[in-house]
Structure formats: C-alpha cells, structure tokens
mmCIF file of C-alpha atoms in Angstrom:
data_model
loop_
_atom_site.group_PDB
_atom_site.id
_atom_site.type_symbol
_atom_site.label_atom_id
_atom_site.label_comp_id
_atom_site.label_asym_id
_atom_site.label_seq_id
_atom_site.Cartn_x
_atom_site.Cartn_y
_atom_site.Cartn_z
ATOM 1 C CA MET A 257 0.000 0.000 0.000
ATOM 2 C CA ASP A 258 1.277 3.490 -0.909
ATOM 3 C CA PHE A 259 1.228 5.707 2.203
ATOM 4 C CA SER A 260 2.168 8.936 0.423
ATOM 5 C CA PHE A 261 -0.565 11.537 0.077
ATOM 6 C CA THR A 262 -1.743 12.938 -3.249
ATOM 7 C CA LYS A 263 -2.319 16.652 -3.849
ATOM 8 C CA LYS A 264 -6.062 16.039 -3.505
ATOM 9 C CA GLU A 265 -5.566 14.336 -0.153
ATOM 10 C CA GLU A 266 -3.280 17.092 1.110
ATOM 11 C CA LYS A 267 -5.964 19.583 0.043
ATOM 12 C CA PHE A 268 -8.476 17.588 2.092
ATOM 13 C CA ARG A 269 -6.139 17.828 5.099
ATOM 14 C CA SER A 270 -5.697 21.559 4.589
ATOM 15 C CA VAL A 271 -9.453 22.178 4.400
ATOM 16 C CA LEU A 272 -10.106 20.115 7.537
ATOM 17 C CA ARG A 273 -7.237 21.739 9.443
ATOM 18 C CA GLU A 274 -8.494 25.210 8.557
ATOM 19 C CA TRP A 275 -12.035 24.283 9.620
ATOM 20 C CA LEU A 276 -10.804 22.967 12.957
ATOM 21 C CA GLU A 277 -8.808 26.114 13.623
ATOM 22 C CA GLN A 278 -11.933 28.184 13.067
ATOM 23 C CA ASN A 279 -14.485 25.962 14.802
ATOM 24 C CA LEU A 280 -12.912 24.199 17.785
ATOM 25 C CA PRO A 281 -14.307 25.418 21.140
ATOM 26 C CA GLU A 282 -12.801 28.663 22.366
ATOM 27 C CA GLY A 283 -9.335 28.197 23.806
ATOM 28 C CA TRP A 284 -9.099 24.571 22.684
ATOM 29 C CA LEU A 285 -5.974 25.021 20.571
ATOM 30 C CA GLU A 286 -4.342 26.841 23.504
ATOM 31 C CA GLY A 287 -4.735 23.768 25.693
ATOM 32 C CA LYS A 288 -8.059 24.551 27.404
ATOM 33 C CA THR A 289 -9.433 21.077 26.681
ATOM 34 C CA ALA A 290 -11.247 20.258 29.922
ATOM 35 C CA LEU A 291 -14.839 19.078 29.478
ATOM 36 C CA PRO A 292 -17.660 20.185 31.838
ATOM 37 C CA GLU A 293 -18.079 17.883 34.838
ATOM 38 C CA ASP A 294 -21.817 18.445 35.273
ATOM 39 C CA ASN A 295 -23.790 15.866 33.232
ATOM 40 C CA ARG A 296 -26.159 18.416 31.683
ATOM 41 C CA GLU A 297 -23.398 20.840 30.779
ATOM 42 C CA TYR A 298 -21.261 17.961 29.463
ATOM 43 C CA SER A 299 -24.114 16.682 27.317
ATOM 44 C CA GLN A 300 -24.965 20.111 25.897
ATOM 45 C CA PHE A 301 -21.328 20.961 25.217
ATOM 46 C CA LEU A 302 -20.822 17.789 23.174
ATOM 47 C CA ARG A 303 -24.195 18.075 21.425
ATOM 48 C CA ASN A 304 -23.219 21.576 20.325
ATOM 49 C CA TRP A 305 -19.860 20.278 19.096
ATOM 50 C CA GLN A 306 -21.462 17.478 17.097
ATOM 51 C CA LYS A 307 -23.966 19.895 15.551
ATOM 52 C CA LYS A 308 -21.063 22.084 14.462
ATOM 53 C CA LEU A 309 -19.362 19.041 12.918
ATOM 54 C CA TYR A 310 -22.591 18.228 11.082
ATOM 55 C CA GLU A 311 -22.977 21.744 9.752
ATOM 56 C CA GLY A 312 -19.428 21.626 8.448
ATOM 57 C CA GLY A 313 -19.935 18.203 6.881
ATOM 58 C CA TRP A 314 -17.493 16.498 9.264
ATOM 59 C CA ALA A 315 -19.774 14.398 11.485
ATOM 60 C CA ALA A 316 -19.530 11.105 9.567
ATOM 61 C CA ILE A 317 -17.231 11.505 6.598
ATOM 62 C CA ALA A 318 -17.198 7.800 5.650
ATOM 63 C CA TRP A 319 -20.996 7.711 5.237
ATOM 64 C CA PRO A 320 -22.510 8.026 1.745
ATOM 65 C CA LYS A 321 -23.241 11.612 0.698
ATOM 66 C CA GLN A 322 -26.969 10.890 0.468
ATOM 67 C CA TYR A 323 -26.995 10.262 4.217
ATOM 68 C CA GLY A 324 -24.919 13.288 5.187
ATOM 69 C CA GLY A 325 -21.415 11.881 4.770
ATOM 70 C CA ARG A 326 -18.631 12.696 2.322
ATOM 71 C CA ASP A 327 -18.037 9.300 0.712
ATOM 72 C CA ALA A 328 -14.542 9.629 2.146
ATOM 73 C CA THR A 329 -11.809 7.435 0.761
ATOM 74 C CA LEU A 330 -9.610 5.273 2.952
ATOM 75 C CA MET A 331 -6.800 7.832 2.900
ATOM 76 C CA GLU A 332 -9.180 10.701 3.658
ATOM 77 C CA GLU A 333 -10.511 8.775 6.656
ATOM 78 C CA ILE A 334 -6.959 8.251 7.888
ATOM 79 C CA ILE A 335 -6.220 11.957 7.449
ATOM 80 C CA TYR A 336 -9.407 12.826 9.341
ATOM 81 C CA GLN A 337 -8.419 10.632 12.282
ATOM 82 C CA GLN A 338 -4.895 12.049 12.296
ATOM 83 C CA GLU A 339 -6.108 15.638 12.385
ATOM 84 C CA MET A 340 -8.721 15.033 15.092
ATOM 85 C CA VAL A 341 -6.101 13.350 17.249
ATOM 86 C CA ARG A 342 -3.553 16.104 16.561
ATOM 87 C CA VAL A 343 -5.813 18.794 18.090
ATOM 88 C CA LYS A 344 -7.284 16.444 20.724
ATOM 89 C CA ALA A 345 -10.759 17.325 19.427
ATOM 90 C CA PRO A 346 -13.737 16.823 21.775
ATOM 91 C CA PRO A 347 -15.235 13.309 21.592
ATOM 92 C CA LEU A 348 -18.437 12.479 19.737
ATOM 93 C CA ILE A 349 -21.307 12.300 22.207
ATOM 94 C CA ASN A 350 -23.136 10.164 19.664
ATOM 95 C CA TYR A 351 -20.318 7.675 19.118
ATOM 96 C CA VAL A 352 -22.782 4.758 19.299
ATOM 97 C CA GLY A 353 -25.051 6.402 16.746
ATOM 98 C CA ILE A 354 -22.339 7.500 14.313
ATOM 99 C CA HIS A 355 -20.137 4.391 14.401
ATOM 100 C CA MET A 356 -22.650 1.634 15.144
ATOM 101 C CA VAL A 357 -26.376 2.287 14.810
ATOM 102 C CA GLY A 358 -26.194 4.671 11.856
ATOM 103 C CA PRO A 359 -24.053 2.444 9.601
ATOM 104 C CA THR A 360 -26.271 -0.530 10.533
ATOM 105 C CA LEU A 361 -29.464 1.298 9.560
ATOM 106 C CA ILE A 362 -27.845 2.519 6.346
ATOM 107 C CA GLN A 363 -26.936 -1.074 5.520
ATOM 108 C CA ILE A 364 -30.133 -2.923 6.505
ATOM 109 C CA GLY A 365 -32.686 -0.448 7.932
ATOM 110 C CA THR A 366 -35.970 0.521 6.282
ATOM 111 C CA GLU A 367 -36.280 3.779 4.361
ATOM 112 C CA GLU A 368 -38.650 5.027 7.077
ATOM 113 C CA GLN A 369 -36.037 4.346 9.766
ATOM 114 C CA LYS A 370 -33.310 6.058 7.776
ATOM 115 C CA HIS A 371 -35.494 9.127 7.225
ATOM 116 C CA LYS A 372 -36.565 9.259 10.870
ATOM 117 C CA TYR A 373 -33.230 8.741 12.613
ATOM 118 C CA ILE A 374 -30.145 9.285 10.454
ATOM 119 C CA GLU A 375 -30.016 13.090 10.303
ATOM 120 C CA LYS A 376 -30.733 13.493 14.031
ATOM 121 C CA MET A 377 -27.832 11.154 14.773
ATOM 122 C CA LEU A 378 -25.518 13.443 12.847
ATOM 123 C CA THR A 379 -26.779 16.678 14.391
ATOM 124 C CA GLY A 380 -26.617 15.345 17.942
ATOM 125 C CA GLU A 381 -30.332 15.930 18.469
ATOM 126 C CA GLU A 382 -30.759 12.267 19.348
ATOM 127 C CA VAL A 383 -28.043 10.410 21.235
ATOM 128 C CA TRP A 384 -28.024 6.603 21.067
ATOM 129 C CA CYS A 385 -27.033 3.759 23.337
ATOM 130 C CA GLN A 386 -27.164 0.004 22.729
ATOM 131 C CA GLY A 387 -29.019 -2.460 24.948
ATOM 132 C CA TYR A 388 -27.065 -5.700 24.613
ATOM 133 C CA SER A 389 -25.444 -7.038 27.804
ATOM 134 C CA GLU A 390 -27.454 -8.282 30.775
ATOM 135 C CA PRO A 391 -26.428 -9.484 34.267
ATOM 136 C CA ASN A 392 -26.347 -13.089 33.022
ATOM 137 C CA ALA A 393 -25.662 -12.408 29.358
ATOM 138 C CA GLY A 394 -22.405 -10.606 28.727
ATOM 139 C CA SER A 395 -20.157 -12.257 26.159
ATOM 140 C CA ASP A 396 -22.889 -14.856 25.479
ATOM 141 C CA LEU A 397 -25.734 -12.686 24.208
ATOM 142 C CA THR A 398 -27.826 -15.725 23.306
ATOM 143 C CA ALA A 399 -28.613 -15.903 27.047
ATOM 144 C CA ILE A 400 -30.548 -12.601 27.146
ATOM 145 C CA LYS A 401 -33.756 -12.640 29.212
ATOM 146 C CA THR A 402 -35.257 -9.288 28.208
ATOM 147 C CA THR A 403 -38.534 -10.034 26.434
ATOM 148 C CA ALA A 404 -40.722 -8.264 23.917
ATOM 149 C CA VAL A 405 -44.299 -9.574 23.750
ATOM 150 C CA LYS A 406 -46.734 -8.666 20.978
ATOM 151 C CA ASP A 407 -49.821 -6.806 22.243
ATOM 152 C CA GLY A 408 -51.973 -5.659 19.345
ATOM 153 C CA GLU A 409 -49.991 -3.007 17.505
ATOM 154 C CA ARG A 410 -47.455 -2.738 20.317
ATOM 155 C CA TRP A 411 -44.571 -4.749 21.703
ATOM 156 C CA ILE A 412 -44.282 -4.740 25.506
ATOM 157 C CA ILE A 413 -40.662 -4.892 26.699
ATOM 158 C CA ASN A 414 -39.515 -6.108 30.112
ATOM 159 C CA GLY A 415 -36.017 -6.821 31.361
ATOM 160 C CA GLN A 416 -32.694 -5.364 32.464
ATOM 161 C CA LYS A 417 -29.590 -4.283 30.574
ATOM 162 C CA VAL A 418 -26.206 -3.535 32.100
ATOM 163 C CA TRP A 419 -22.967 -1.784 31.070
ATOM 164 C CA THR A 420 -25.037 0.470 28.805
ATOM 165 C CA SER A 421 -22.581 3.125 27.646
ATOM 166 C CA PHE A 422 -23.990 6.666 27.807
ATOM 167 C CA GLY A 423 -27.454 5.368 28.667
ATOM 168 C CA HIS A 424 -27.910 8.329 31.044
ATOM 169 C CA LEU A 425 -27.426 10.726 28.112
ATOM 170 C CA ALA A 426 -29.245 8.702 25.442
ATOM 171 C CA ASP A 427 -32.537 9.489 23.738
ATOM 172 C CA LYS A 428 -32.812 6.166 21.874
ATOM 173 C CA CYS A 429 -31.665 2.587 22.434
ATOM 174 C CA PHE A 430 -30.719 -0.111 19.925
ATOM 175 C CA LEU A 431 -32.198 -2.974 21.957
ATOM 176 C CA LEU A 432 -31.913 -6.758 21.808
ATOM 177 C CA ALA A 433 -34.970 -8.615 23.153
ATOM 178 C CA ARG A 434 -36.204 -12.189 22.989
ATOM 179 C CA THR A 435 -39.445 -12.478 21.032
ATOM 180 C CA SER A 436 -39.756 -16.280 20.949
ATOM 181 C CA ASN A 437 -38.009 -19.420 22.203
ATOM 182 C CA HIS A 438 -36.127 -21.640 19.753
ATOM 183 C CA GLU A 439 -33.933 -24.694 20.070
ATOM 184 C CA LYS A 440 -31.165 -22.633 18.524
ATOM 185 C CA ARG A 441 -30.650 -19.770 20.932
ATOM 186 C CA GLN A 442 -29.513 -17.396 18.188
ATOM 187 C CA LYS A 443 -33.069 -17.590 16.863
ATOM 188 C CA GLY A 444 -35.936 -15.755 18.504
ATOM 189 C CA ILE A 445 -34.051 -12.505 19.158
ATOM 190 C CA THR A 446 -35.308 -9.242 17.662
ATOM 191 C CA VAL A 447 -33.767 -5.759 17.503
ATOM 192 C CA PHE A 448 -35.939 -2.777 18.476
ATOM 193 C CA LEU A 449 -35.334 0.974 18.320
ATOM 194 C CA VAL A 450 -36.636 2.102 21.717
ATOM 195 C CA ASP A 451 -37.418 5.559 23.096
ATOM 196 C CA MET A 452 -35.427 6.076 26.315
ATOM 197 C CA HIS A 453 -37.651 8.905 27.582
ATOM 198 C CA GLN A 454 -40.897 6.949 27.771
ATOM 199 C CA PRO A 455 -42.505 5.718 31.010
ATOM 200 C CA GLY A 456 -41.193 2.290 31.952
ATOM 201 C CA VAL A 457 -37.523 3.028 31.219
ATOM 202 C CA GLU A 458 -35.285 3.608 34.249
ATOM 203 C CA THR A 459 -31.541 4.303 34.111
ATOM 204 C CA ARG A 460 -29.234 3.791 37.106
ATOM 205 C CA PRO A 461 -25.566 4.864 37.073
ATOM 206 C CA ILE A 462 -22.546 2.575 37.354
ATOM 207 C CA ILE A 463 -19.586 4.566 38.668
ATOM 208 C CA GLN A 464 -16.313 3.194 37.312
ATOM 209 C CA MET A 465 -13.135 2.713 39.307
ATOM 210 C CA ASP A 466 -11.716 5.870 37.698
ATOM 211 C CA GLY A 467 -14.611 7.832 39.225
ATOM 212 C CA GLU A 468 -16.322 8.498 35.881
ATOM 213 C CA HIS A 469 -19.894 7.685 34.863
ATOM 214 C CA ASP A 470 -20.034 6.186 31.373
ATOM 215 C CA PHE A 471 -21.933 2.947 32.081
ATOM 216 C CA ASN A 472 -25.429 2.284 33.368
ATOM 217 C CA GLU A 473 -28.015 -0.281 34.308
ATOM 218 C CA VAL A 474 -31.241 0.176 32.341
ATOM 219 C CA TYR A 475 -34.554 -1.344 33.433
ATOM 220 C CA PHE A 476 -37.497 -1.849 31.072
ATOM 221 C CA ASN A 477 -40.844 -2.224 32.836
ATOM 222 C CA ASP A 478 -43.661 -2.514 30.274
ATOM 223 C CA ALA A 479 -41.809 -0.199 27.890
ATOM 224 C CA VAL A 480 -43.325 0.038 24.421
ATOM 225 C CA ALA A 481 -42.068 -0.370 20.850
ATOM 226 C CA TYR A 482 -43.876 -0.848 17.531
ATOM 227 C CA ASP A 483 -43.444 -2.886 14.352
ATOM 228 C CA ALA A 484 -41.879 0.120 12.632
ATOM 229 C CA ASP A 485 -39.188 0.070 15.344
ATOM 230 C CA ILE A 486 -37.951 -3.416 14.395
ATOM 231 C CA VAL A 487 -34.620 -3.605 12.541
ATOM 232 C CA GLY A 488 -34.453 -6.531 10.129
ATOM 233 C CA GLU A 489 -36.919 -9.354 10.655
ATOM 234 C CA ILE A 490 -38.690 -10.628 13.764
ATOM 235 C CA ASP A 491 -36.697 -13.408 15.468
ATOM 236 C CA GLU A 492 -33.681 -12.713 13.217
ATOM 237 C CA GLY A 493 -32.008 -10.073 15.344
ATOM 238 C CA TRP A 494 -28.819 -12.100 15.717
ATOM 239 C CA LYS A 495 -27.861 -11.213 12.151
ATOM 240 C CA VAL A 496 -28.563 -7.550 12.855
ATOM 241 C CA MET A 497 -26.502 -7.650 16.038
ATOM 242 C CA ILE A 498 -23.504 -9.144 14.229
ATOM 243 C CA THR A 499 -23.761 -6.378 11.623
ATOM 244 C CA LEU A 500 -23.624 -3.704 14.326
ATOM 245 C CA LEU A 501 -20.737 -5.402 16.156
ATOM 246 C CA MET A 502 -18.680 -5.410 12.971
ATOM 247 C CA HIS A 503 -19.164 -1.639 12.665
ATOM 248 C CA GLU A 504 -18.430 -1.173 16.389
ATOM 249 C CA ARG A 505 -15.151 -3.059 16.265
ATOM 250 C CA THR A 506 -14.088 -1.116 13.180
ATOM 251 C CA GLY A 507 -14.711 2.137 15.055
ATOM 252 C CA ILE A 508 -12.730 0.934 18.056
ATOM 253 C CA GLY A 509 -9.809 0.054 15.779
ATOM 254 C CA ALA A 510 -9.612 3.723 14.788
ATOM 255 C CA GLN A 511 -8.506 4.444 18.362
ATOM 256 C CA LEU A 512 -5.062 3.298 17.244
ATOM 257 C CA PHE A 513 -4.534 6.897 16.121
ATOM 258 C CA THR A 514 -5.252 8.088 19.642
ATOM 259 C CA LEU A 515 -2.852 5.492 20.983
ATOM 260 C CA GLU A 516 -0.158 6.893 18.694
ATOM 261 C CA GLN A 517 -0.655 10.348 20.212
ATOM 262 C CA GLN A 518 -0.674 8.920 23.719
ATOM 263 C CA PHE A 519 2.605 7.172 22.968
ATOM 264 C CA GLY A 520 4.082 10.585 22.126
ATOM 265 C CA ASP A 521 2.949 11.822 25.549
ATOM 266 C CA PHE A 522 4.485 8.649 27.014
ATOM 267 C CA VAL A 523 7.868 9.535 25.505
ATOM 268 C CA GLU A 524 7.662 13.016 27.039
ATOM 269 C CA LEU A 525 6.814 11.432 30.405
ATOM 270 C CA ALA A 526 9.940 9.263 30.220
ATOM 271 C CA LYS A 527 11.987 12.403 29.555
ATOM 272 C CA GLU A 528 10.393 14.182 32.510
ATOM 273 C CA LEU A 529 10.656 11.419 35.134
ATOM 274 C CA GLN A 530 14.095 10.928 36.642
ATOM 275 C CA GLU A 531 16.018 8.397 38.671
ATOM 276 C CA ASN A 532 19.253 9.415 40.407
ATOM 277 C CA GLY A 533 19.159 12.694 38.513
ATOM 278 C CA SER A 534 18.967 11.070 35.076
ATOM 279 C CA PRO A 535 15.846 11.013 32.826
ATOM 280 C CA LEU A 536 14.327 7.544 32.573
ATOM 281 C CA ILE A 537 14.407 7.828 28.779
ATOM 282 C CA LYS A 538 18.158 7.183 29.017
ATOM 283 C CA ASP A 539 17.691 3.869 30.842
ATOM 284 C CA PRO A 540 18.397 1.036 28.328
ATOM 285 C CA LEU A 541 15.658 -1.184 29.788
ATOM 286 C CA VAL A 542 13.107 1.630 29.568
ATOM 287 C CA ARG A 543 14.119 2.382 25.991
ATOM 288 C CA GLN A 544 13.865 -1.306 25.067
ATOM 289 C CA LYS A 545 10.308 -1.509 26.423
ATOM 290 C CA MET A 546 9.322 1.708 24.664
ATOM 291 C CA VAL A 547 10.696 0.475 21.349
ATOM 292 C CA ASP A 548 8.730 -2.745 21.811
ATOM 293 C CA LEU A 549 5.494 -0.815 22.462
ATOM 294 C CA TYR A 550 6.114 1.524 19.519
ATOM 295 C CA THR A 551 6.835 -1.342 17.129
ATOM 296 C CA ARG A 552 3.669 -3.214 18.081
ATOM 297 C CA ASN A 553 1.619 -0.037 17.877
ATOM 298 C CA ARG A 554 2.940 0.686 14.388
ATOM 299 C CA GLY A 555 2.275 -2.908 13.311
ATOM 300 C CA ALA A 556 -1.285 -2.633 14.589
ATOM 301 C CA GLN A 557 -1.754 0.570 12.585
ATOM 302 C CA LEU A 558 -0.552 -1.056 9.381
ATOM 303 C CA ASN A 559 -2.880 -3.978 9.979
ATOM 304 C CA TYR A 560 -5.736 -1.503 10.526
ATOM 305 C CA TYR A 561 -4.981 0.153 7.181
ATOM 306 C CA ARG A 562 -5.108 -3.230 5.483
ATOM 307 C CA ASN A 563 -8.447 -4.066 7.094
ATOM 308 C CA LEU A 564 -9.913 -0.698 6.117
ATOM 309 C CA THR A 565 -8.884 -1.362 2.524
ATOM 310 C CA THR A 566 -10.717 -4.693 2.631
ATOM 311 C CA THR A 567 -13.783 -3.029 4.129
ATOM 312 C CA LEU A 568 -13.926 -0.398 1.392
ATOM 313 C CA LYS A 569 -13.556 -2.981 -1.373
ATOM 314 C CA ARG A 570 -16.225 -5.239 0.141
ATOM 315 C CA GLY A 571 -18.572 -2.399 1.117
ATOM 316 C CA TYR A 572 -19.002 -3.408 4.765
ATOM 317 C CA PRO A 573 -16.746 -4.472 7.674
ATOM 318 C CA GLY A 574 -15.959 -8.067 8.457
ATOM 319 C CA ALA A 575 -14.350 -10.175 11.167
ATOM 320 C CA GLU A 576 -11.029 -8.384 10.618
ATOM 321 C CA GLY A 577 -12.276 -5.643 12.952
ATOM 322 C CA SER A 578 -11.777 -8.064 15.842
ATOM 323 C CA MET A 579 -8.038 -7.905 15.206
ATOM 324 C CA ASP A 580 -8.015 -4.117 15.427
ATOM 325 C CA LYS A 581 -10.174 -4.093 18.544
ATOM 326 C CA LEU A 582 -8.032 -6.681 20.318
ATOM 327 C CA LEU A 583 -4.747 -4.982 19.471
ATOM 328 C CA VAL A 584 -5.706 -1.432 20.428
ATOM 329 C CA SER A 585 -7.360 -2.369 23.715
ATOM 330 C CA GLU A 586 -4.559 -4.632 24.918
ATOM 331 C CA LEU A 587 -1.783 -2.275 23.779
ATOM 332 C CA THR A 588 -3.470 0.689 25.477
ATOM 333 C CA LYS A 589 -3.719 -1.154 28.782
ATOM 334 C CA GLU A 590 -0.108 -2.322 28.594
ATOM 335 C CA MET A 591 1.245 1.124 27.777
ATOM 336 C CA PHE A 592 -0.548 2.856 30.648
ATOM 337 C CA SER A 593 0.448 0.056 32.997
ATOM 338 C CA TYR A 594 4.101 0.629 32.140
ATOM 339 C CA ALA A 595 3.648 4.392 32.483
ATOM 340 C CA LEU A 596 2.567 3.849 36.096
ATOM 341 C CA THR A 597 5.581 1.595 36.620
ATOM 342 C CA LEU A 598 7.806 4.491 35.575
ATOM 343 C CA HIS A 599 6.069 6.709 38.146
ATOM 344 C CA GLY A 600 7.308 4.400 40.901
ATOM 345 C CA HIS A 601 5.586 4.955 44.260
ATOM 346 C CA GLN A 602 3.844 8.036 42.882
ATOM 347 C CA GLY A 603 1.977 5.785 40.486
ATOM 348 C CA VAL A 604 -0.403 4.660 43.236
ATOM 349 C CA LEU A 605 -1.376 8.219 44.193
ATOM 350 C CA TRP A 606 -4.733 9.438 42.938
ATOM 351 C CA LYS A 607 -6.473 12.770 42.471
ATOM 352 C CA GLU A 608 -5.945 15.045 45.517
ATOM 353 C CA ASP A 609 -2.959 12.982 46.730
ATOM 354 C CA ALA A 610 -1.187 12.998 43.379
ATOM 355 C CA ILE A 611 2.101 14.857 43.205
ATOM 356 C CA MET A 612 2.075 14.804 39.406
ATOM 357 C CA ASP A 613 -0.637 14.824 36.760
ATOM 358 C CA SER A 614 -2.932 11.900 37.630
ATOM 359 C CA SER A 615 -4.300 11.477 34.095
ATOM 360 C CA TRP A 616 -1.986 8.480 33.656
ATOM 361 C CA GLN A 617 -3.640 6.704 36.585
ATOM 362 C CA LYS A 618 -7.092 7.616 35.287
ATOM 363 C CA ASN A 619 -6.354 6.363 31.786
ATOM 364 C CA TYR A 620 -4.856 3.157 33.166
ATOM 365 C CA LEU A 621 -8.034 2.408 35.127
ATOM 366 C CA TYR A 622 -10.178 3.292 32.115
ATOM 367 C CA SER A 623 -8.144 1.016 29.828
ATOM 368 C CA PHE A 624 -9.579 -2.113 31.464
ATOM 369 C CA GLY A 625 -13.001 -1.217 30.090
ATOM 370 C CA MET A 626 -11.574 -1.111 26.570
ATOM 371 C CA THR A 627 -10.775 -4.835 26.827
ATOM 372 C CA ILE A 628 -14.443 -5.542 27.634
ATOM 373 C CA GLY A 629 -16.594 -3.148 25.581
ATOM 374 C CA GLY A 630 -17.451 -4.287 22.070
ATOM 375 C CA GLY A 631 -16.720 -7.884 23.018
ATOM 376 C CA THR A 632 -14.052 -9.044 25.466
ATOM 377 C CA SER A 633 -10.513 -9.855 24.388
ATOM 378 C CA GLU A 634 -11.351 -13.543 24.835
ATOM 379 C CA ILE A 635 -14.293 -13.235 22.434
ATOM 380 C CA GLN A 636 -12.126 -11.372 19.919
ATOM 381 C CA ARG A 637 -9.550 -14.189 20.012
ATOM 382 C CA ASN A 638 -12.274 -16.758 19.365
ATOM 383 C CA THR A 639 -13.589 -14.711 16.436
ATOM 384 C CA ILE A 640 -10.112 -14.370 14.948
ATOM 385 C CA ALA A 641 -9.428 -18.084 15.383
ATOM 386 C CA GLU A 642 -12.695 -19.293 13.863
ATOM 387 C CA ARG A 643 -13.596 -16.670 11.240
ATOM 388 C CA ILE A 644 -10.162 -15.529 10.058
ATOM 389 C CA LEU A 645 -7.811 -18.438 10.722
ATOM 390 C CA GLY A 646 -10.444 -21.114 10.083
ATOM 391 C CA LEU A 647 -9.717 -23.058 13.243
ATOM 392 C CA PRO A 648 -12.337 -25.464 14.686
ATOM 393 C CA LYS A 649 -15.032 -24.040 16.938
ATOM 394 C CA ASP A 650 -14.603 -24.204 20.703
ATOM 395 C CA MET A 651 -16.487 -27.406 21.527
ATOM 396 C CA GLY A 652 -17.188 -26.137 25.032
ATOM 397 C CA ARG A 653 -19.583 -23.503 23.680
#
C-alpha cells in the first residue's frame, strides 16, 4: 500500500485543518481542553460540538453523501483521524449512533427508519445507546432474558440491561430482546429501536473505578415499541446484532490513532521522570520496552490500514475488525500500565494525593473497560481463530 498523500488528499487535510482552527471550542488550541463535569453541561457541550461538525460536513465523513457523509476514501478517513487526534478534538457524544447504529441502519434499515433517525444522529439531536449485555448475558448474548411480547400493535418490553454506555445521556436505544423461544438460541431474538424517555424506562448509574460515569443499568418495565421500530426481521435479530458489532469493532480500531498520540505523551513522560538525577528515557531497559510498544503499535496501525482497505472494497466491515479491537485495547492497557511503573511509588497516588498529573492513573483504570466493551478480548480471540484463521469451533460452547 502506498502511504504517500496525493495533492487532492493534502488539500483535504488543509481544508479540515483550517475548519478545525476556526471551529474548535474557544481556547481549545491553547490547551483549554477540559470538558464540563456536570452531566447536563457535558451533554450540551458535546451536542453543540457534534452539531457544528454536522454543519461543516465532518460528522460522519465515511458515510454516503446521500446520508450526510462525504463518501470519504480510505486515505481521507486516515487523514481525518490524524487531524482530530492532533488537536485532541472533543469526543463524539453520539459515538454509538455515528459508528454503530447509523451504519447498521444505512446497511439494513428501512427507508422510514433512515429518514426518521439518520439526520438526528448526525446533528446530535438524538443520542443513542445500545441495549445488549445483561447481568447473566455478557459475552454470550444468546442468554438474554429481556422479552418483547406482541400486544396488538405494540410490543411490551420487560427486562434489564447492564454496562449500557452513555445510557444516562441517550434518547434512543438499539435494543436486543427475545421475542420467541427456539432450540437454537440465536433464533428468537429481535432488535428494536426504543425511546429512552418513555414511562417504563429507568436508568441507574454505574460509577467506574476511575470515578467516571459512562456505564449504566437500564430497566425496562412494560416499555413500548412498535413494528416500525424493528430492525431486520422478527426473530432474526442475531444477524442484525452481528452487523452492528462489525461496525463497532471497526470504530474501536480507529482508536489506534489516539494510541499513537498517547505514545508521544508517554515519551515526554519518560523524559520528565528521573532516577538518580537522570531522565528515565536514558535507561536502556526503559528504551527497550518503549521500542517494543512503539513497534507493536505501528504494526497494529498497518494492519488496521489493510483491514480498512478490505472493508472499502467489500462495502461493509468483516471479522477483521476483531483484530483491530483486540490490538488497540490490549496495547493501550499495557502502555498505561508501564507508564505507572515508571512513576514508581507516585503511580499509586490518585487525584488530591497525586504529586504529578494523575491522568496516567485515570487512563490506566479506564483502559480495562476497553478490553471488555465491544466484546471481550477472549471473544475477539475466538472470532479471529474461527472466522479468520479457520480453526475449529470451541467445543465447550
């Protein structure tokens, strides 16, 4: 693959860079990148940012133009990720909608669903979450107990979901529910698009070990959905779910660009921290570990480029996304773990007790969630073994 950029691609970079300079939140380029701590202010800040991205045509560049995208090429998508990481742009509040639900509806949704939901995903008017995992159905989603029962023109939904990312901010939920019982557990599951603001939907926070609130428990007590809210066919939601997971894991793979930036910060940390008056960057063992991390990070990036090329040629993502997801999540955790090792005793200090910037501790704690969300590392390894390497299925499942 040729990694040089054409004049057209450099023009794309220039246009995006100029737009960012003019439209990033006030003071952002000067380092004032802190997000509001209050949930309402946080939500509104990021909704405003996503609306600005939409108005500039930058909310979902890989989407087809007819749905508000730019039909971006592989290289343009890479440039986009590089530039967003370079300025540490605010995150997308509607990450689930842009990277998961939206592409799934574009691929297999009805025209009514596309018309009703797609634009509001881009503008940030409607934030999405996904209702997959349950207390007894995490990696094995065939074990879900949430039910949807037909009642005239309505479907009555009852059950509990857990680890629902951004459920406390969401307006809509991409929900898995069991609609019938089959001998094959993959059968009898249906996907619904559910209103999170209706009576019968209750969201309870899960506070993570880094002190943040990204995940939630969501309870459905006689919540309502309709036939028009079904994605795909009744009892065939497993196929729909796999489609969304492929898009999700592709989006997670793009975090390799963020990891590259974080590695740059890691190098600066090793220059700053000292032992016996000498920067740790000069320690041969530290340098060896850093070279190892850099090499694996670069290899993961190249693999990501290859998988994106395959996705563009095929028209939709495949099992290759599991490779990207596995690599970025495990590398991120390992890098932040080693960063805390370099801190020595200070590495265990947190928040008010911290002598230095405690963002390394926070990111280390957060990195564990990356190895779970979107399918655990164990699930990714099974997917790679069976669907890419062609190895026999795990007979214990």
